[in-house]
Amino acid sequence: MAMQLGALVRVASTLLLATAISAAALAQEPLKVGFVYIGPTGDAGYTYAHDKGRKYMEEKLGDQVTSTYVENVAEGADSERVIRQLAKSGNELIFTTSFGYMNPTLKVAKQFPKVAFEHATGYKRAANVGTYMGRIYESRYLTGVIAGKMTKSNVVGYVGSFPIPEVVRGINAFTQGLRSVNPDATVKVVWVSSWYDPAKELEAAESLILQGADVISQHTDSAGPIQAAEAKGVYAFGYNSDMSLYGKNAHLSAAVFNWGPLYEAKARAVIDGSWKAEDVWEGLAAGYVDIAPMNDAVPADVQQLVMDLKQQIVDGKLHPFAGPLTNQAGEIVVAEGEVLADKDMLSMGYYVQGVEGELPK
């Protein structure tokens, strides 16, 4: 009963958006936080990065929080069951970390209006459902610059998961960075229709290498593409976390998420009653995304160039989708002197110039 009372006070404070009284302090009980993961915490990528953020939150907030997680939760009906169970179990803040959890999260949230929900990568919100994501396209741009400097064949491979705007935006940002330093380089994409399938991802990377790619990038969750690149003697980029462990020679760097500060901030907001349903989409400047350390194979001048460009993005002087931006058909999408608006990035459904092949419908 004490925990339910604590939740009631917290959420009442939140809904009113008023000066909050820390219910956690009143109840003398830690905030219970639940996480729903699409993959295993040992995937070395997406789920690993989220779980690293969960641990960071625990470390920073100490006895103010306790947390639990459920891994390998399929999108759809199974996720709804898991989310509901976490809410029933007294979790007052629940993070659902995959795009396909969006509608199940909203459905359960309606049944538990005193619980705060945070959904990663989604776009639908409610009074007790917020959304969050990192501007990983900024990091993608930087890895594209490295690829443009390192490729010899001028063919770069990209292992894609699903052709949704988030993934297409990443491919395009990478290509923008690539061609900013190497206009002759092109990107080939192979789609695997999965977020996490190590064997399939590895095979896709091998296929791209057979097509001439000497650098591989990815928007999937495992280290399969890194392992394929290491075995075949070409370069690769990790995703979500530093995957250098899986490709000492191949791994040039990685576009990485740093979820910890966000999880800490959201939990702290529920505790002090300032939590509200909002959309959080921050990037390099906020420290929510970054690039992993670069391999020694990357020349010093290239490393310096990448760090300079990173600072320009942080300072707002460089935008990966600044005009003139040209689509695959050669049409100007963004005029010189302008940048692509957030709403257009969030619905991106076309390739930029430099990406080969047809985008699946």
Phi, psi and omega in degrees: 000322181299320180293321180295321178295319179299316180297318181300315181296316182299309185289325176301319178297318183294312183297325179281345183051039184254177175304129190259150170253131182290104178295327180301320180293319181294315183282344182057033178231148180288152174290131178267125184237128179249148179232138175244123185247141179284330183235188177278150180295343179264022183284353180070003184227247190300304182291323176304316181294319178295319182290328174298321177294322177299315180295322177300315178302314179299317181297318183286325186261351173055230185282007175281344181223157163228152181220157175217162179215157173236124183255167180056046181262117181292146177291147180110215188301321182295322180293323178299318179298315182293316180298317180297319181296321178296321178293318179296332184279005175094009175289130183261350175220126183231125177260124176247119202255014179227149185306319183290355176273359189301301183293319175301322178297314180297321181295313180291322181301324179295329180277344181230072185293347180270358180256139176268131180243145175229123183248126180277133172078358182272177181230356179261134180233167176212180183302328179241023177230116174255169178230156181206153179193157174259150178279069185293343178298334177294316178292323178302317180303315182295320178293328175297321177299316179299316180301317181298329180276336187261337183289142175254327182276346185063020174241121181242132181263150182221121178268114182257153178269283178232146182279060176261163184307320181302317183284318178298320178300321179294317178299315182293319179296318178300315181294322177299316178294316180304308187278350175292336179244350182210083184297344181273348184281147178230164182241128173255138183242136170239126181265136181250356178054041178199148173277326186216102176208086187309317182293317181293322179294319178297316179296321179297318178296318179298321178297318179294322178296321177297333179274007174106358181290131176249004172220136181239132170241174186204153167230059175224171194263348184258175177269012181306312180297326178295316181295322178295317180295318180299317182293328185263359176076030175240177182267163180203163174241138173279178179214143179081315181214170177290112183256022184299336179301333185263001180197077185306319182268326186281322190289108181276322178181194179201148169276118189237150173263151175230082188284341188308306181301324178293314180296321177298314183296318181293318179294318179298323180293322177293319181298317183267003174083010182262001182299141174214155179284116182210171175255123178250121179219090183240162184229225184301321184298324181272352181080013181281339174226166180193186168241148179288162177308143182275146178297148178299342179292340179281118183305151183302322181292328177290318178300319180293320178301315181297318180293325177295316179295322177302314180296323178296322177294315179302320182279357181078017181265347180226134176233130182303335181244043175279145179285157005282126178251125186245134178279178185301330181277000179088009180272141177287121180264323178229127183286158178302137180091354179243167175232154180294131181289154179306315183298329179281328175292324183288346179240018186302121182226036179210158174270148171276169179296134182115343176264129180269160176087177183254136178287125180300144179274000000 
